[in-house]
Amino acid sequence: MTDVFGHTPAIDSLARQLAVDATIISPFADPARQFRSEQEAYQAFIAGGGIARYTEKITHVLEHAAIPFQLALGFSAGASALWLSVAESPENNVNANIPGIRNAVLFYGSRIREYRMLRPTCPVRLIFAEQEAAFEPAGLVQDLRQRGHTAEIRPGSKHGFMNAYSRGYCVQSYTRYLDELSAMLHPSMHRAA
């Protein structure tokens, strides 16, 4: 699940580096849509229905998946929308019966802070940037851990550290998590190395 930049060559590169046949879910219908800036991409995302519409799109794909996804990745808006798609509300069990994901890793899903009471229906690892403009990640991570979630902060990072198009991109962080994700997807190859 992409961030507000949608399906970019960088996402395709990540899938190639992970050596997986990926299903890429963008918030935009046009996979070739490109933006000059993060602000322009964000405005288009909001105009297209924002998190609510993106969550619906992801949920639809998960409900119709022929086989479960071994690993789902979400970045920023995609992480927040995926959190909503794979979670059940303690009050009403929303989405409790959606199969489709064995594990999820969600990077800097800042809107998760508004839905921290939800419980995912699959194992989820939450990775936040240390520096966020809209909120204090350390408090959110502490709260999520107290709720029993696997949550962490990438020290010294900014929002967007996994996206080469973002001002917060960090090659060291990208490389670290690329290696960890690859080990999750291909454990036998990494044990032999």
PDB file of C-alpha atoms in Angstrom:
ATOM      1  CA  MET A   1       0.000   0.000   0.000  1.00  0.00           C
ATOM      2  CA  THR A   2       1.686   3.135  -1.222  1.00  0.00           C
ATOM      3  CA  ASP A   3       1.933   6.552   0.289  1.00  0.00           C
ATOM      4  CA  VAL A   4       0.327   9.624  -1.319  1.00  0.00           C
ATOM      5  CA  PHE A   5       2.764   9.481  -4.246  1.00  0.00           C
ATOM      6  CA  GLY A   6       1.002   6.321  -5.429  1.00  0.00           C
ATOM      7  CA  HIS A   7       2.528   3.703  -7.705  1.00  0.00           C
ATOM      8  CA  THR A   8       5.989   5.021  -8.555  1.00  0.00           C
ATOM      9  CA  PRO A   9       9.144   3.555 -10.094  1.00  0.00           C
ATOM     10  CA  ALA A  10      10.560   3.491  -6.538  1.00  0.00           C
ATOM     11  CA  ILE A  11       7.762   1.116  -5.451  1.00  0.00           C
ATOM     12  CA  ASP A  12       8.490  -1.096  -8.452  1.00  0.00           C
ATOM     13  CA  SER A  13      12.173  -1.047  -7.505  1.00  0.00           C
ATOM     14  CA  LEU A  14      11.353  -2.084  -3.934  1.00  0.00           C
ATOM     15  CA  ALA A  15       9.321  -5.049  -5.220  1.00  0.00           C
ATOM     16  CA  ARG A  16      12.213  -6.085  -7.504  1.00  0.00           C
ATOM     17  CA  GLN A  17      14.732  -5.772  -4.658  1.00  0.00           C
ATOM     18  CA  LEU A  18      12.503  -7.918  -2.455  1.00  0.00           C
ATOM     19  CA  ALA A  19      12.228 -10.448  -5.299  1.00  0.00           C
ATOM     20  CA  VAL A  20       8.453 -10.785  -4.977  1.00  0.00           C
ATOM     21  CA  ASP A  21       5.493 -10.720  -7.295  1.00  0.00           C
ATOM     22  CA  ALA A  22       3.803  -7.758  -5.646  1.00  0.00           C
ATOM     23  CA  THR A  23       0.256  -6.494  -5.750  1.00  0.00           C
ATOM     24  CA  ILE A  24       0.649  -2.735  -5.532  1.00  0.00           C
ATOM     25  CA  ILE A  25      -2.363  -0.833  -4.286  1.00  0.00           C
ATOM     26  CA  SER A  26      -2.241   2.898  -4.896  1.00  0.00           C
ATOM     27  CA  PRO A  27      -4.838   5.425  -3.766  1.00  0.00           C
ATOM     28  CA  PHE A  28      -5.104   6.568  -7.392  1.00  0.00           C
ATOM     29  CA  ALA A  29      -6.839   4.859 -10.307  1.00  0.00           C
ATOM     30  CA  ASP A  30      -4.174   6.041 -12.762  1.00  0.00           C
ATOM     31  CA  PRO A  31      -0.952   4.106 -12.021  1.00  0.00           C
ATOM     32  CA  ALA A  32       1.084   6.527 -14.169  1.00  0.00           C
ATOM     33  CA  ARG A  33       0.029   9.601 -12.189  1.00  0.00           C
ATOM     34  CA  GLN A  34       3.031  11.634 -11.068  1.00  0.00           C
ATOM     35  CA  PHE A  35       3.403  14.614  -8.768  1.00  0.00           C
ATOM     36  CA  ARG A  36       5.928  17.430  -8.560  1.00  0.00           C
ATOM     37  CA  SER A  37       5.837  17.598  -4.767  1.00  0.00           C
ATOM     38  CA  GLU A  38       4.598  15.859  -1.654  1.00  0.00           C
ATOM     39  CA  GLN A  39       2.106  18.693  -1.111  1.00  0.00           C
ATOM     40  CA  GLU A  40       0.645  18.218  -4.610  1.00  0.00           C
ATOM     41  CA  ALA A  41       0.369  14.447  -4.019  1.00  0.00           C
ATOM     42  CA  TYR A  42      -1.294  14.986  -0.635  1.00  0.00           C
ATOM     43  CA  GLN A  43      -3.846  17.410  -2.093  1.00  0.00           C
ATOM     44  CA  ALA A  44      -4.732  14.889  -4.826  1.00  0.00           C
ATOM     45  CA  PHE A  45      -5.030  12.159  -2.194  1.00  0.00           C
ATOM     46  CA  ILE A  46      -7.445  14.226  -0.091  1.00  0.00           C
ATOM     47  CA  ALA A  47      -9.451  15.248  -3.173  1.00  0.00           C
ATOM     48  CA  GLY A  48      -9.769  11.555  -4.083  1.00  0.00           C
ATOM     49  CA  GLY A  49     -11.395  10.621  -0.777  1.00  0.00           C
ATOM     50  CA  GLY A  50      -8.390  10.400   1.545  1.00  0.00           C
ATOM     51  CA  ILE A  51      -7.957   7.612   4.097  1.00  0.00           C
ATOM     52  CA  ALA A  52     -11.609   6.521   3.984  1.00  0.00           C
ATOM     53  CA  ARG A  53     -11.589   5.878   0.234  1.00  0.00           C
ATOM     54  CA  TYR A  54      -8.142   4.259   0.324  1.00  0.00           C
ATOM     55  CA  THR A  55      -9.259   1.937   3.144  1.00  0.00           C
ATOM     56  CA  GLU A  56     -12.273   0.872   1.061  1.00  0.00           C
ATOM     57  CA  LYS A  57     -10.031   0.119  -1.923  1.00  0.00           C
ATOM     58  CA  ILE A  58      -7.586  -1.953   0.151  1.00  0.00           C
ATOM     59  CA  THR A  59     -10.403  -3.813   1.912  1.00  0.00           C
ATOM     60  CA  HIS A  60     -11.961  -4.674  -1.450  1.00  0.00           C
ATOM     61  CA  VAL A  61      -8.665  -6.138  -2.714  1.00  0.00           C
ATOM     62  CA  LEU A  62      -8.188  -8.150   0.505  1.00  0.00           C
ATOM     63  CA  GLU A  63     -11.744  -9.490   0.418  1.00  0.00           C
ATOM     64  CA  HIS A  64     -11.249 -10.730  -3.150  1.00  0.00           C
ATOM     65  CA  ALA A  65      -7.711 -12.110  -2.832  1.00  0.00           C
ATOM     66  CA  ALA A  66      -7.469 -15.669  -4.176  1.00  0.00           C
ATOM     67  CA  ILE A  67      -4.795 -16.568  -1.636  1.00  0.00           C
ATOM     68  CA  PRO A  68      -3.537 -14.744   1.470  1.00  0.00           C
ATOM     69  CA  PHE A  69      -0.734 -12.252   1.050  1.00  0.00           C
ATOM     70  CA  GLN A  70       2.385 -13.509   2.823  1.00  0.00           C
ATOM     71  CA  LEU A  71       3.377  -9.968   3.767  1.00  0.00           C
ATOM     72  CA  ALA A  72       1.618  -6.644   3.291  1.00  0.00           C
ATOM     73  CA  LEU A  73       3.578  -3.418   3.425  1.00  0.00           C
ATOM     74  CA  GLY A  74       2.074  -0.008   3.995  1.00  0.00           C
ATOM     75  CA  PHE A  75       3.730   3.371   3.785  1.00  0.00           C
ATOM     76  CA  SER A  76       2.319   6.553   5.345  1.00  0.00           C
ATOM     77  CA  ALA A  77      -1.283   6.898   4.062  1.00  0.00           C
ATOM     78  CA  GLY A  78      -1.095   3.280   2.885  1.00  0.00           C
ATOM     79  CA  ALA A  79      -0.015   2.171   6.355  1.00  0.00           C
ATOM     80  CA  SER A  80      -2.903   4.013   7.995  1.00  0.00           C
ATOM     81  CA  ALA A  81      -5.431   2.654   5.482  1.00  0.00           C
ATOM     82  CA  LEU A  82      -4.073  -0.881   5.817  1.00  0.00           C
ATOM     83  CA  TRP A  83      -4.296  -0.613   9.637  1.00  0.00           C
ATOM     84  CA  LEU A  84      -7.984   0.201   9.253  1.00  0.00           C
ATOM     85  CA  SER A  85      -8.488  -2.595   6.709  1.00  0.00           C
ATOM     86  CA  VAL A  86      -6.988  -5.364   8.864  1.00  0.00           C
ATOM     87  CA  ALA A  87      -8.318  -4.191  12.204  1.00  0.00           C
ATOM     88  CA  GLU A  88     -11.406  -4.976  14.139  1.00  0.00           C
ATOM     89  CA  SER A  89     -12.983  -2.433  16.384  1.00  0.00           C
ATOM     90  CA  PRO A  90     -13.417  -3.653  19.968  1.00  0.00           C
ATOM     91  CA  GLU A  91     -16.936  -2.195  19.892  1.00  0.00           C
ATOM     92  CA  ASN A  92     -18.292  -3.691  16.677  1.00  0.00           C
ATOM     93  CA  ASN A  93     -15.809  -6.201  15.196  1.00  0.00           C
ATOM     94  CA  VAL A  94     -15.562  -4.278  11.924  1.00  0.00           C
ATOM     95  CA  ASN A  95     -13.558  -6.209   9.306  1.00  0.00           C
ATOM     96  CA  ALA A  96     -13.050  -9.119  11.697  1.00  0.00           C
ATOM     97  CA  ASN A  97     -13.589 -11.721   8.976  1.00  0.00           C
ATOM     98  CA  ILE A  98     -11.305 -10.376   6.243  1.00  0.00           C
ATOM     99  CA  PRO A  99      -8.689 -12.986   5.440  1.00  0.00           C
ATOM    100  CA  GLY A 100      -5.868 -12.172   3.124  1.00  0.00           C
ATOM    101  CA  ILE A 101      -2.777 -11.149   5.096  1.00  0.00           C
ATOM    102  CA  ARG A 102      -0.447 -13.316   7.142  1.00  0.00           C
ATOM    103  CA  ASN A 103       1.790 -10.445   8.342  1.00  0.00           C
ATOM    104  CA  ALA A 104       1.941  -6.683   7.867  1.00  0.00           C
ATOM    105  CA  VAL A 105       4.663  -4.099   8.308  1.00  0.00           C
ATOM    106  CA  LEU A 106       3.425  -0.534   8.471  1.00  0.00           C
ATOM    107  CA  PHE A 107       5.830   2.376   8.056  1.00  0.00           C
ATOM    108  CA  TYR A 108       5.068   5.817   9.516  1.00  0.00           C
ATOM    109  CA  GLY A 109       1.284   5.521   9.405  1.00  0.00           C
ATOM    110  CA  SER A 110       0.691   8.774  11.223  1.00  0.00           C
ATOM    111  CA  ARG A 111      -3.118   8.541  11.163  1.00  0.00           C
ATOM    112  CA  ILE A 112      -2.906   5.311  13.173  1.00  0.00           C
ATOM    113  CA  ARG A 113      -2.756   7.631  16.167  1.00  0.00           C
ATOM    114  CA  GLU A 114      -6.459   8.349  15.645  1.00  0.00           C
ATOM    115  CA  TYR A 115      -7.320   4.629  15.561  1.00  0.00           C
ATOM    116  CA  ARG A 116      -4.968   3.204  18.177  1.00  0.00           C
ATOM    117  CA  MET A 117      -7.824   1.367  19.910  1.00  0.00           C
ATOM    118  CA  LEU A 118      -8.237  -1.013  16.951  1.00  0.00           C
ATOM    119  CA  ARG A 119      -6.909  -4.581  17.034  1.00  0.00           C
ATOM    120  CA  PRO A 120      -5.363  -6.028  13.880  1.00  0.00           C
ATOM    121  CA  THR A 121      -6.531  -9.460  12.761  1.00  0.00           C
ATOM    122  CA  CYS A 122      -2.990 -10.457  11.724  1.00  0.00           C
ATOM    123  CA  PRO A 123       0.485  -9.836  13.178  1.00  0.00           C
ATOM    124  CA  VAL A 124       1.453  -6.204  12.527  1.00  0.00           C
ATOM    125  CA  ARG A 125       4.771  -4.461  13.056  1.00  0.00           C
ATOM    126  CA  LEU A 126       4.488  -0.673  13.313  1.00  0.00           C
ATOM    127  CA  ILE A 127       7.562   1.400  12.459  1.00  0.00           C
ATOM    128  CA  PHE A 128       7.418   5.140  13.003  1.00  0.00           C
ATOM    129  CA  ALA A 129       9.769   7.962  12.128  1.00  0.00           C
ATOM    130  CA  GLU A 130      11.329   9.715  15.084  1.00  0.00           C
ATOM    131  CA  GLN A 131      10.421  13.141  13.694  1.00  0.00           C
ATOM    132  CA  GLU A 132       6.834  13.926  12.678  1.00  0.00           C
ATOM    133  CA  ALA A 133       5.360  17.375  12.083  1.00  0.00           C
ATOM    134  CA  ALA A 134       1.845  16.608  13.350  1.00  0.00           C
ATOM    135  CA  PHE A 135       2.424  14.561  16.508  1.00  0.00           C
ATOM    136  CA  GLU A 136       4.954  13.088  18.938  1.00  0.00           C
ATOM    137  CA  PRO A 137       5.736   9.512  17.781  1.00  0.00           C
ATOM    138  CA  ALA A 138       7.323   8.407  21.078  1.00  0.00           C
ATOM    139  CA  GLY A 139       4.041   8.810  22.952  1.00  0.00           C
ATOM    140  CA  LEU A 140       2.115   6.924  20.276  1.00  0.00           C
ATOM    141  CA  VAL A 141       4.631   4.070  20.234  1.00  0.00           C
ATOM    142  CA  GLN A 142       4.497   3.789  24.018  1.00  0.00           C
ATOM    143  CA  ASP A 143       0.688   3.689  23.931  1.00  0.00           C
ATOM    144  CA  LEU A 144       0.633   1.083  21.148  1.00  0.00           C
ATOM    145  CA  ARG A 145       3.096  -1.107  23.066  1.00  0.00           C
ATOM    146  CA  GLN A 146       0.920  -0.878  26.171  1.00  0.00           C
ATOM    147  CA  ARG A 147      -1.954  -2.111  24.001  1.00  0.00           C
ATOM    148  CA  GLY A 148       0.149  -5.153  23.062  1.00  0.00           C
ATOM    149  CA  HIS A 149       1.306  -4.058  19.596  1.00  0.00           C
ATOM    150  CA  THR A 150       4.785  -4.402  18.140  1.00  0.00           C
ATOM    151  CA  ALA A 151       5.764  -0.763  17.627  1.00  0.00           C
ATOM    152  CA  GLU A 152       9.097   0.988  17.286  1.00  0.00           C
ATOM    153  CA  ILE A 153      10.753   4.227  16.264  1.00  0.00           C
ATOM    154  CA  ARG A 154      13.539   4.439  13.706  1.00  0.00           C
ATOM    155  CA  PRO A 155      16.078   6.673  15.491  1.00  0.00           C
ATOM    156  CA  GLY A 156      17.041   9.859  13.672  1.00  0.00           C
ATOM    157  CA  SER A 157      14.443   9.359  10.932  1.00  0.00           C
ATOM    158  CA  LYS A 158      11.868  11.636   9.354  1.00  0.00           C
ATOM    159  CA  HIS A 159       8.474  10.792   7.847  1.00  0.00           C
ATOM    160  CA  GLY A 160       9.045   9.250   4.430  1.00  0.00           C
ATOM    161  CA  PHE A 161      12.393   7.589   5.178  1.00  0.00           C
ATOM    162  CA  MET A 162      11.539   4.623   2.910  1.00  0.00           C
ATOM    163  CA  ASN A 163      10.508   6.750  -0.104  1.00  0.00           C
ATOM    164  CA  ALA A 164      13.135   8.189  -2.441  1.00  0.00           C
ATOM    165  CA  TYR A 165      10.597  10.852  -3.503  1.00  0.00           C
ATOM    166  CA  SER A 166      10.155  12.143   0.042  1.00  0.00           C
ATOM    167  CA  ARG A 167      12.148  14.887   1.750  1.00  0.00           C
ATOM    168  CA  GLY A 168      12.567  12.491   4.681  1.00  0.00           C
ATOM    169  CA  TYR A 169      14.183   9.694   2.629  1.00  0.00           C
ATOM    170  CA  CYS A 170      17.163   8.004   4.306  1.00  0.00           C
ATOM    171  CA  VAL A 171      19.223   5.462   2.379  1.00  0.00           C
ATOM    172  CA  GLN A 172      20.550   3.841   5.590  1.00  0.00           C
ATOM    173  CA  SER A 173      17.052   3.286   6.954  1.00  0.00           C
ATOM    174  CA  TYR A 174      15.820   2.052   3.587  1.00  0.00           C
ATOM    175  CA  THR A 175      18.679  -0.458   3.344  1.00  0.00           C
ATOM    176  CA  ARG A 176      18.163  -1.704   6.896  1.00  0.00           C
ATOM    177  CA  TYR A 177      14.447  -2.372   6.430  1.00  0.00           C
ATOM    178  CA  LEU A 178      14.936  -3.749   2.922  1.00  0.00           C
ATOM    179  CA  ASP A 179      17.251  -6.372   4.448  1.00  0.00           C
ATOM    180  CA  GLU A 180      14.779  -7.156   7.251  1.00  0.00           C
ATOM    181  CA  LEU A 181      11.842  -7.450   4.846  1.00  0.00           C
ATOM    182  CA  SER A 182      13.857  -9.660   2.531  1.00  0.00           C
ATOM    183  CA  ALA A 183      14.707 -11.952   5.457  1.00  0.00           C
ATOM    184  CA  MET A 184      11.006 -12.176   6.337  1.00  0.00           C
ATOM    185  CA  LEU A 185      10.066 -13.061   2.764  1.00  0.00           C
ATOM    186  CA  HIS A 186      12.982 -15.388   2.037  1.00  0.00           C
ATOM    187  CA  PRO A 187      14.071 -16.873   5.394  1.00  0.00           C
ATOM    188  CA  SER A 188      15.897 -19.880   3.952  1.00  0.00           C
ATOM    189  CA  MET A 189      18.116 -17.648   1.807  1.00  0.00           C
ATOM    190  CA  HIS A 190      19.068 -15.498   4.773  1.00  0.00           C
ATOM    191  CA  ARG A 191      19.793 -18.410   7.099  1.00  0.00           C
ATOM    192  CA  ALA A 192      22.298 -19.768   4.588  1.00  0.00           C
ATOM    193  CA  ALA A 193      24.049 -16.411   4.172  1.00  0.00           C
TER     194      ALA A 193
END
